[in-house]
């Protein structure tokens, strides 16, 4: 009894001390964890602020250069209509017009993408006439294509409808037509759409310079090592958003065919 009366209180005493020590250790760990969480949240808020600021700056820059480029493009077009221009001056003005028009079209398309990225909008699926959308895009590049001796054909059936995000597909088509016209002189760019058992296919075919096997393979693999430019990077990003993918067929000197594939019904 005497032993128990001594040992038990001692056991309780040391147990209480151990519990208090453990409780103190847990409290310190909790304080460190809370401090870490606060630090992470602070860094996240700082990163979010910087990210939002960068998005707004990019949008402001793109929007700021859009109007001057449009003015330059329209001015160049008006000057080209003047009959008194001699050959050399006409060629200079034509070059100015083509450059400014191309930059304006690129900036306008980039601004649409930046606005989408800035507001982090999710795709909105609607049903629309695909032939009309292609016509809208062709109208942007028709003048510059003519200046290069290139014709753009719309072979999409007039009654063909498509169900996806119209704005995102519009940006994608803009980039693909832009590239096709850029690398095609004295030739043709043809847009078509058809349905297979694999889904809806939208093709942009050109008679331009084409691509070698290495570049085609890199494009299929979505590698960024070949520095494809912002247009293709945007295209890949947007296609992922609307569940589409690219198929590329090309040979050097024989032109290229870029096919957008959607696993859906029209």
JSON list of C-alpha atoms in Angstrom, two decimals, residues 32 38 40 45 83 116 152 156 162-163 180 192 209 219 222 235 246 253 261:
[
{"chain": "A", "resi": 32, "resn": "UNK", "atom": "CA", "xyz": [4.58, 27.28, -37.08]},
{"chain": "A", "resi": 38, "resn": "UNK", "atom": "CA", "xyz": [-0.26, 32.86, -43.59]},
{"chain": "A", "resi": 40, "resn": "UNK", "atom": "CA", "xyz": [1.67, 30.99, -48.36]},
{"chain": "A", "resi": 45, "resn": "UNK", "atom": "CA", "xyz": [-2.25, 37.06, -52.91]},
{"chain": "A", "resi": 83, "resn": "UNK", "atom": "CA", "xyz": [-4.56, 56.19, -109.88]},
{"chain": "A", "resi": 116, "resn": "UNK", "atom": "CA", "xyz": [-10.79, 35.88, -72.57]},
{"chain": "A", "resi": 152, "resn": "UNK", "atom": "CA", "xyz": [-8.99, 32.27, -100.28]},
{"chain": "A", "resi": 156, "resn": "UNK", "atom": "CA", "xyz": [-17.81, 24.91, -96.23]},
{"chain": "A", "resi": 162, "resn": "UNK", "atom": "CA", "xyz": [-21.40, 23.73, -85.62]},
{"chain": "A", "resi": 163, "resn": "UNK", "atom": "CA", "xyz": [-21.86, 23.41, -81.85]},
{"chain": "A", "resi": 180, "resn": "UNK", "atom": "CA", "xyz": [-1.73, 29.85, -94.41]},
{"chain": "A", "resi": 192, "resn": "UNK", "atom": "CA", "xyz": [-13.60, 23.11, -95.94]},
{"chain": "A", "resi": 209, "resn": "UNK", "atom": "CA", "xyz": [5.91, 26.38, -98.97]},
{"chain": "A", "resi": 219, "resn": "UNK", "atom": "CA", "xyz": [3.76, 20.44, -84.20]},
{"chain": "A", "resi": 222, "resn": "UNK", "atom": "CA", "xyz": [2.99, 20.38, -79.26]},
{"chain": "A", "resi": 235, "resn": "UNK", "atom": "CA", "xyz": [-4.35, 27.70, -80.95]},
{"chain": "A", "resi": 246, "resn": "UNK", "atom": "CA", "xyz": [-4.90, 19.32, -84.68]},
{"chain": "A", "resi": 253, "resn": "UNK", "atom": "CA", "xyz": [7.18, 22.65, -101.47]},
{"chain": "A", "resi": 261, "resn": "UNK", "atom": "CA", "xyz": [-10.98, 17.54, -85.31]}
]
